[in-house]
PDB file of C-alpha atoms in Angstrom:
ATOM      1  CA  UNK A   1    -100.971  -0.540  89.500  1.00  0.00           C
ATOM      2  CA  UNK A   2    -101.790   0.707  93.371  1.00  0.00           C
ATOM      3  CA  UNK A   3     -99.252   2.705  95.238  1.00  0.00           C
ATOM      4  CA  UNK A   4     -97.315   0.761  97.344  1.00  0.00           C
ATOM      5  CA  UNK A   5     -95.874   2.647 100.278  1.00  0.00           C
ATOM      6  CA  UNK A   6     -93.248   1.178 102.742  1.00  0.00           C
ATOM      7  CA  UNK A   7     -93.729   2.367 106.241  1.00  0.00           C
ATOM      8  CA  UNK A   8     -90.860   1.349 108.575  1.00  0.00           C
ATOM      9  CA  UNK A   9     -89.005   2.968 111.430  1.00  0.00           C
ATOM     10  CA  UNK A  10     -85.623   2.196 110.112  1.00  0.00           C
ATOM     11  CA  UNK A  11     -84.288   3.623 106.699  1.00  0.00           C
ATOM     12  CA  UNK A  12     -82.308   0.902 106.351  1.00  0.00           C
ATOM     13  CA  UNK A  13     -84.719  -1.498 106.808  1.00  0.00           C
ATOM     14  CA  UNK A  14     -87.184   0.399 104.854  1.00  0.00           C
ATOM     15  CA  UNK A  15     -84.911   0.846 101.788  1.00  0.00           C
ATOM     16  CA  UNK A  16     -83.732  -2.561 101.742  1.00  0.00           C
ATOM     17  CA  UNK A  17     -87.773  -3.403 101.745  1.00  0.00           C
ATOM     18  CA  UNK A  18     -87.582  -1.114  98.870  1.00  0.00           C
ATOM     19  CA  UNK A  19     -85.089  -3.005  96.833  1.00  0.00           C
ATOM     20  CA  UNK A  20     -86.829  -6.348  97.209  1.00  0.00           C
ATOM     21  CA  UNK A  21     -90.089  -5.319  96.252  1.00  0.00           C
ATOM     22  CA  UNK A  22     -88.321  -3.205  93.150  1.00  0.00           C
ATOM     23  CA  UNK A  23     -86.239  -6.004  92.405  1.00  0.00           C
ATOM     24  CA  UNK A  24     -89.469  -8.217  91.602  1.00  0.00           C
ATOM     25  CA  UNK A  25     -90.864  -5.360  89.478  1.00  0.00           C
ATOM     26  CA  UNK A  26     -93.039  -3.329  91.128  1.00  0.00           C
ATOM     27  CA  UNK A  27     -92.520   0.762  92.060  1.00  0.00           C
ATOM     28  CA  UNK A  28     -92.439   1.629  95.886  1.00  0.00           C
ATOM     29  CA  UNK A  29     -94.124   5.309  95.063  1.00  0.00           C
ATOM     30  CA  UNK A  30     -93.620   6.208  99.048  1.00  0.00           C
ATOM     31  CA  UNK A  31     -91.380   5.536 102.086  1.00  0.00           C
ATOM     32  CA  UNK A  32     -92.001   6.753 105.275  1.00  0.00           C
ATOM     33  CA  UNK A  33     -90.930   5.952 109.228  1.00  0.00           C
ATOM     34  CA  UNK A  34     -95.172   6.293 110.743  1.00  0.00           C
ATOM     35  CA  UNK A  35     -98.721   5.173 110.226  1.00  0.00           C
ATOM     36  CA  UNK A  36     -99.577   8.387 110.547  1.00  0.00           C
ATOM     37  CA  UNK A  37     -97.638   9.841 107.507  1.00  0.00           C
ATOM     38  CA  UNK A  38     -99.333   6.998 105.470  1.00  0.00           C
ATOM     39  CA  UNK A  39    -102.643   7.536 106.601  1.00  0.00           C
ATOM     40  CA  UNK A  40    -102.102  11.088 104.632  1.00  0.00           C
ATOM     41  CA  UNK A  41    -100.362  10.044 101.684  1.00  0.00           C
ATOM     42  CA  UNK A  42    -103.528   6.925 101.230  1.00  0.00           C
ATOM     43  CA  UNK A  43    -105.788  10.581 101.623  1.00  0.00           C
ATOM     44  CA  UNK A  44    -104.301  12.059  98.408  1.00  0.00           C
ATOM     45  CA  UNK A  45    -104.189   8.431  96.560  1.00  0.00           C
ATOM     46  CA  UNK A  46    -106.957   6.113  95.078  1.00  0.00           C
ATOM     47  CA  UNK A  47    -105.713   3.240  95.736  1.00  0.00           C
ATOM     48  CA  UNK A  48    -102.636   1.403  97.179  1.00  0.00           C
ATOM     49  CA  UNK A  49    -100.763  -1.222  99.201  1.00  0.00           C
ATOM     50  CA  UNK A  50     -98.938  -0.094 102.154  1.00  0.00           C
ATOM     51  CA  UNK A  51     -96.185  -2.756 104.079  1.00  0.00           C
ATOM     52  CA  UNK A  52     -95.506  -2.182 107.404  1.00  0.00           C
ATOM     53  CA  UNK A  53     -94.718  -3.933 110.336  1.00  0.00           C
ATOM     54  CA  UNK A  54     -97.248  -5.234 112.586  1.00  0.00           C
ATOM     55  CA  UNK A  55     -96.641  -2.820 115.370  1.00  0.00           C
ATOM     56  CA  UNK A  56     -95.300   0.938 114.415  1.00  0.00           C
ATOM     57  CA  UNK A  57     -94.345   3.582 117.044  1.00  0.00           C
ATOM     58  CA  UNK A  58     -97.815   5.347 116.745  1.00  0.00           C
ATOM     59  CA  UNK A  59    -100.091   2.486 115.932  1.00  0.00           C
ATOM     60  CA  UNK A  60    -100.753  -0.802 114.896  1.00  0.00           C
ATOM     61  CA  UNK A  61    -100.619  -2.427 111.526  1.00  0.00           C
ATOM     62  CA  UNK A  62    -104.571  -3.175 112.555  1.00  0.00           C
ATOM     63  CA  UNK A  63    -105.225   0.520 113.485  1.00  0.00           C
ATOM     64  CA  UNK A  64    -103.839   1.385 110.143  1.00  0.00           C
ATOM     65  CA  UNK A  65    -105.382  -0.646 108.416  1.00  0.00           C
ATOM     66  CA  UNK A  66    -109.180   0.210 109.760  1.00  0.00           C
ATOM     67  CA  UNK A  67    -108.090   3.890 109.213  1.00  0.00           C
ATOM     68  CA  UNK A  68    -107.294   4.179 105.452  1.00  0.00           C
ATOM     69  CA  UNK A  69    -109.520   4.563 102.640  1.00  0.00           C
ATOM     70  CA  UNK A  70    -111.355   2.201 100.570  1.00  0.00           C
ATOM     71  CA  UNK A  71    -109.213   0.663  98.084  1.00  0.00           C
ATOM     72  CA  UNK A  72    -106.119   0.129 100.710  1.00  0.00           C
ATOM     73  CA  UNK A  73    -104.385  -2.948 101.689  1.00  0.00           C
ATOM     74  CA  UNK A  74    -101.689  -3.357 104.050  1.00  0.00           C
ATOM     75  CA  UNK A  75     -99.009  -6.376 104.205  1.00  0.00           C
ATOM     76  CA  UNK A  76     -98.156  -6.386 108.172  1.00  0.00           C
ATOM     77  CA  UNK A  77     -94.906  -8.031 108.426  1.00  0.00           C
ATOM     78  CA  UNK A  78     -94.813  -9.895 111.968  1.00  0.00           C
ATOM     79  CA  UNK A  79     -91.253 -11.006 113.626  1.00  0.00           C
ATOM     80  CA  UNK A  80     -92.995 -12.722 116.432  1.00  0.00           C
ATOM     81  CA  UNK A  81     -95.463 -14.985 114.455  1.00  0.00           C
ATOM     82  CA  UNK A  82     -98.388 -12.538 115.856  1.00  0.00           C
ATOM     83  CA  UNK A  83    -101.731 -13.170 113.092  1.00  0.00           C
ATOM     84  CA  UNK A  84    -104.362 -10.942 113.009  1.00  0.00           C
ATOM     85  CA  UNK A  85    -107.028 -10.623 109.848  1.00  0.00           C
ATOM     86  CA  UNK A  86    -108.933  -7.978 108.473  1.00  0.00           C
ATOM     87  CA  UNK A  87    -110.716  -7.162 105.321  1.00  0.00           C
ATOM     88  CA  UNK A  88    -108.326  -5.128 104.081  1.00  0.00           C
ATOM     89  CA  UNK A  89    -105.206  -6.166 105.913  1.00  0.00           C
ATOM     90  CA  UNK A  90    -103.086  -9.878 106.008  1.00  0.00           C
ATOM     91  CA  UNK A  91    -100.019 -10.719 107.902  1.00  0.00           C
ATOM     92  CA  UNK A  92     -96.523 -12.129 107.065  1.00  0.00           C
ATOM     93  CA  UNK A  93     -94.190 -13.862 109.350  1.00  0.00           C
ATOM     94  CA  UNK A  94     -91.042 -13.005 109.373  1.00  0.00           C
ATOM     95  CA  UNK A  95     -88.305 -14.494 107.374  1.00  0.00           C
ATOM     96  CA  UNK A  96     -90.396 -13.578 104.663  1.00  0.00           C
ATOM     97  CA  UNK A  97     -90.255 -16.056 101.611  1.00  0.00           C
ATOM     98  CA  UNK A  98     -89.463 -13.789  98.994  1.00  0.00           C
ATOM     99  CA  UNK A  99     -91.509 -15.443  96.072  1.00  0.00           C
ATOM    100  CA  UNK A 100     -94.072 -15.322  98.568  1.00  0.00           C
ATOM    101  CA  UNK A 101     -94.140 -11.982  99.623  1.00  0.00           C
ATOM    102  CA  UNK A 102     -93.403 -10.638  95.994  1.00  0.00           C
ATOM    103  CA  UNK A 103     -96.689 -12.656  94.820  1.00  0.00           C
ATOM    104  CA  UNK A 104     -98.727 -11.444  97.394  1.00  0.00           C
ATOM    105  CA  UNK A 105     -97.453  -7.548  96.881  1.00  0.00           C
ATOM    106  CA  UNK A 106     -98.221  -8.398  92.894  1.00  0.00           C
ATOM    107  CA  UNK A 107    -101.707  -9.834  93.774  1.00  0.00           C
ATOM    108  CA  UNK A 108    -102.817  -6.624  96.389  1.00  0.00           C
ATOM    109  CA  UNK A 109    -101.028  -3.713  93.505  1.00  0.00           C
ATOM    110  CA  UNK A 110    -103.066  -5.204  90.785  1.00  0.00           C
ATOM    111  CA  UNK A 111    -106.200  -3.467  89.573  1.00  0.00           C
ATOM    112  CA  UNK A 112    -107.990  -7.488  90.508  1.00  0.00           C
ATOM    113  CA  UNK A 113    -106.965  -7.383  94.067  1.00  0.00           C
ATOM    114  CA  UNK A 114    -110.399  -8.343  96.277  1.00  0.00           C
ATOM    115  CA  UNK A 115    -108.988  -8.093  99.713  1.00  0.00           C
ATOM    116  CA  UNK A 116    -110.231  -4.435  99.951  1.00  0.00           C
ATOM    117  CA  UNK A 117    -112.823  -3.227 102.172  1.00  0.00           C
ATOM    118  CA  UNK A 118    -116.093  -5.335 101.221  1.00  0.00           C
ATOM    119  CA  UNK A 119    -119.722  -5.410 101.386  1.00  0.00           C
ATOM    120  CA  UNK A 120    -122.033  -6.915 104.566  1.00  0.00           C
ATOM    121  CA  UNK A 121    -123.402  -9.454 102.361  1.00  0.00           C
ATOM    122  CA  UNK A 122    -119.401 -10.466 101.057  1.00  0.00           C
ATOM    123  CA  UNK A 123    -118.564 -10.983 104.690  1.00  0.00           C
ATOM    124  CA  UNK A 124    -121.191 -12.893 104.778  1.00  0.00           C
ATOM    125  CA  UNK A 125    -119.849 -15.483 102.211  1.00  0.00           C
ATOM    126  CA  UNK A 126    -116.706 -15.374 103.569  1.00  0.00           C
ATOM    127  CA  UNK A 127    -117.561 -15.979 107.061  1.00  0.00           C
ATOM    128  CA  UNK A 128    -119.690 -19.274 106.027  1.00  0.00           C
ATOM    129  CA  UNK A 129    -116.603 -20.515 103.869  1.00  0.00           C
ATOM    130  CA  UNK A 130    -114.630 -19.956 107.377  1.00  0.00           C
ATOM    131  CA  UNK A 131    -117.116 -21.999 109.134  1.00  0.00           C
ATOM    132  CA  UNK A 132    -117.282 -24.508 106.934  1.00  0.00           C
ATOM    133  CA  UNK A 133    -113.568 -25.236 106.839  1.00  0.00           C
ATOM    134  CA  UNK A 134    -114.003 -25.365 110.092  1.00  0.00           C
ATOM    135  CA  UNK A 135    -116.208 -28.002 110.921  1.00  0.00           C
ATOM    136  CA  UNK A 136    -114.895 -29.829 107.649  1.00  0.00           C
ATOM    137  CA  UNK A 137    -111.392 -29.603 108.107  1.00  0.00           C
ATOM    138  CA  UNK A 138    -111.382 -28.864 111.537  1.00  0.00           C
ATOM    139  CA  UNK A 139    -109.585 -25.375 111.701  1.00  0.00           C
ATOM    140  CA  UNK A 140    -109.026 -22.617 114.264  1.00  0.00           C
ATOM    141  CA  UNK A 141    -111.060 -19.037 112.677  1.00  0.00           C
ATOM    142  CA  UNK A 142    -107.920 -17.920 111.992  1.00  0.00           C
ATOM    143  CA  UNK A 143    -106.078 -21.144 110.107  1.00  0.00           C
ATOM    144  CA  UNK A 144    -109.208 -21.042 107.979  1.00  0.00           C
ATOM    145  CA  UNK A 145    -108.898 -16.884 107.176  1.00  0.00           C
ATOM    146  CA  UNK A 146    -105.748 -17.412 106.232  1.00  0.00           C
ATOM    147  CA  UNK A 147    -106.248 -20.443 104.286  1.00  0.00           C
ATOM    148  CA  UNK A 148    -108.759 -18.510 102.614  1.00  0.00           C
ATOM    149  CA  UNK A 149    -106.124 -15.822 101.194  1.00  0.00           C
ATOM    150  CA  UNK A 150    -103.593 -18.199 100.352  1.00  0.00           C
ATOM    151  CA  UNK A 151    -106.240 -20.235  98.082  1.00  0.00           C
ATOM    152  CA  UNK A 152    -107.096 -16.685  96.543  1.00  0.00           C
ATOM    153  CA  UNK A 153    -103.737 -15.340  96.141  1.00  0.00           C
ATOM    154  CA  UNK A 154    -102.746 -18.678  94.637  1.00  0.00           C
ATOM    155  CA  UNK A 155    -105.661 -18.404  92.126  1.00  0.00           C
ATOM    156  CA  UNK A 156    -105.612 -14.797  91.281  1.00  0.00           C
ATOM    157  CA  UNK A 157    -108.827 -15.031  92.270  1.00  0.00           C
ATOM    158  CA  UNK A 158    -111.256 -12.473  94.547  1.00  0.00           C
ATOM    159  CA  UNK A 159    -111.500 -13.404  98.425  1.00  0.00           C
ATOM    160  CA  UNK A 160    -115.048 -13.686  97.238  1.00  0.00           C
ATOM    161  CA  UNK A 161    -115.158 -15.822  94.875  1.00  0.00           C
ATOM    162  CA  UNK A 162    -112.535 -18.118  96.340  1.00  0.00           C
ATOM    163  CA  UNK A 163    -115.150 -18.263  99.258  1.00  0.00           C
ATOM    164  CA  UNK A 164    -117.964 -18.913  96.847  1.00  0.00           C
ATOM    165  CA  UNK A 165    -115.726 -21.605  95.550  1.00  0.00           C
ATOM    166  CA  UNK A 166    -115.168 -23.127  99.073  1.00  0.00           C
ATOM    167  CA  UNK A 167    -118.651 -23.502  99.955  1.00  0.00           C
ATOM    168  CA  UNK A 168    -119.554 -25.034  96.759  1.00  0.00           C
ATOM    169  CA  UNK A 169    -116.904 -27.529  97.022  1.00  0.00           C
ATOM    170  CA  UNK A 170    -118.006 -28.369 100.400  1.00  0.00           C
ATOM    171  CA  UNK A 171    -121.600 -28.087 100.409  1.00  0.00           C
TER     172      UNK A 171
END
């Protein structure tokens, strides 16, 4: 399993977090109030998960997210409904549904999880599958992203390979 590190600006917040995610069996290794105190725990780890919402006092959830290491994901939790999508990063709305939320922080703290930093030539597949959904199912970019995620989370399958999937199904 990945680290998973909470990063919120209230304790109490951030240690209630805590007690969700621990309550659906998985170990918060780190809690901290900044993006900038994660950004140097993720230097001293391999690998790891880090939830955090969307906008921090020093930085965005995107910032963070562009700034860690390979083999980093980050769950942005959004109380406005904002979306943004990055290789590495997804965002909740906020309420969260907990089964949701607890199978998406399962799927990212596995050893499987494909939503890592990727490969020009992944992107590429994944970009196609976006435009395919939509011009088939007629889509915004960013319905079809997070379609996308939800098909591979669902699955257990890579972002890749749920892409691959797409355009096969399609084509």
């Amino acid at each position: 399993m990945k680290d998973i590190i909470v990063v919120y600006p209230s304790r109490n917040a951030a240690m209630k977090l805590r007690a969700l995610i621990e309550k659906g069996g998985y170990h918060v290794s780190h809690i901290c109030a900044h993006g900038s105190t994660a950004l140097e725990i993720a230097q001293e780890k391999r690998s790891g998960v880090i939830i955090c919402p969307f906008v921090m006092s020093d930085m965005s959830s995107a910032d963070l997210a562009e700034a860690l290491p390979v083999g980093f994901d980050v769950i942005a939790l959004s109380k406005n409904g904002s979306e943004q999508y990055m290789g590495n990063m997804l965002t909740l709305t906020m309420p969260l549904n907990l089964s949701d939320f607890l199978q998406t922080v399962g799927i990212l703290a596995s050893s499987q999880s494909g939503f890592t930093k990727r490969s020009e030539s992944d992107s590429d597949y994944i970009s196609k599958a976006k435009e395919a959904l939509m011009s088939v199912k007629g889509m915004s970019e960013m319905q079809a992203h997070k379609y996308l995620q939800k098909i591979s989370m669902n699955s257990g399958k890579k972002l890749l390979q749920t892409a691959m999937d797409i355009l096969d199904e399609l084509n």
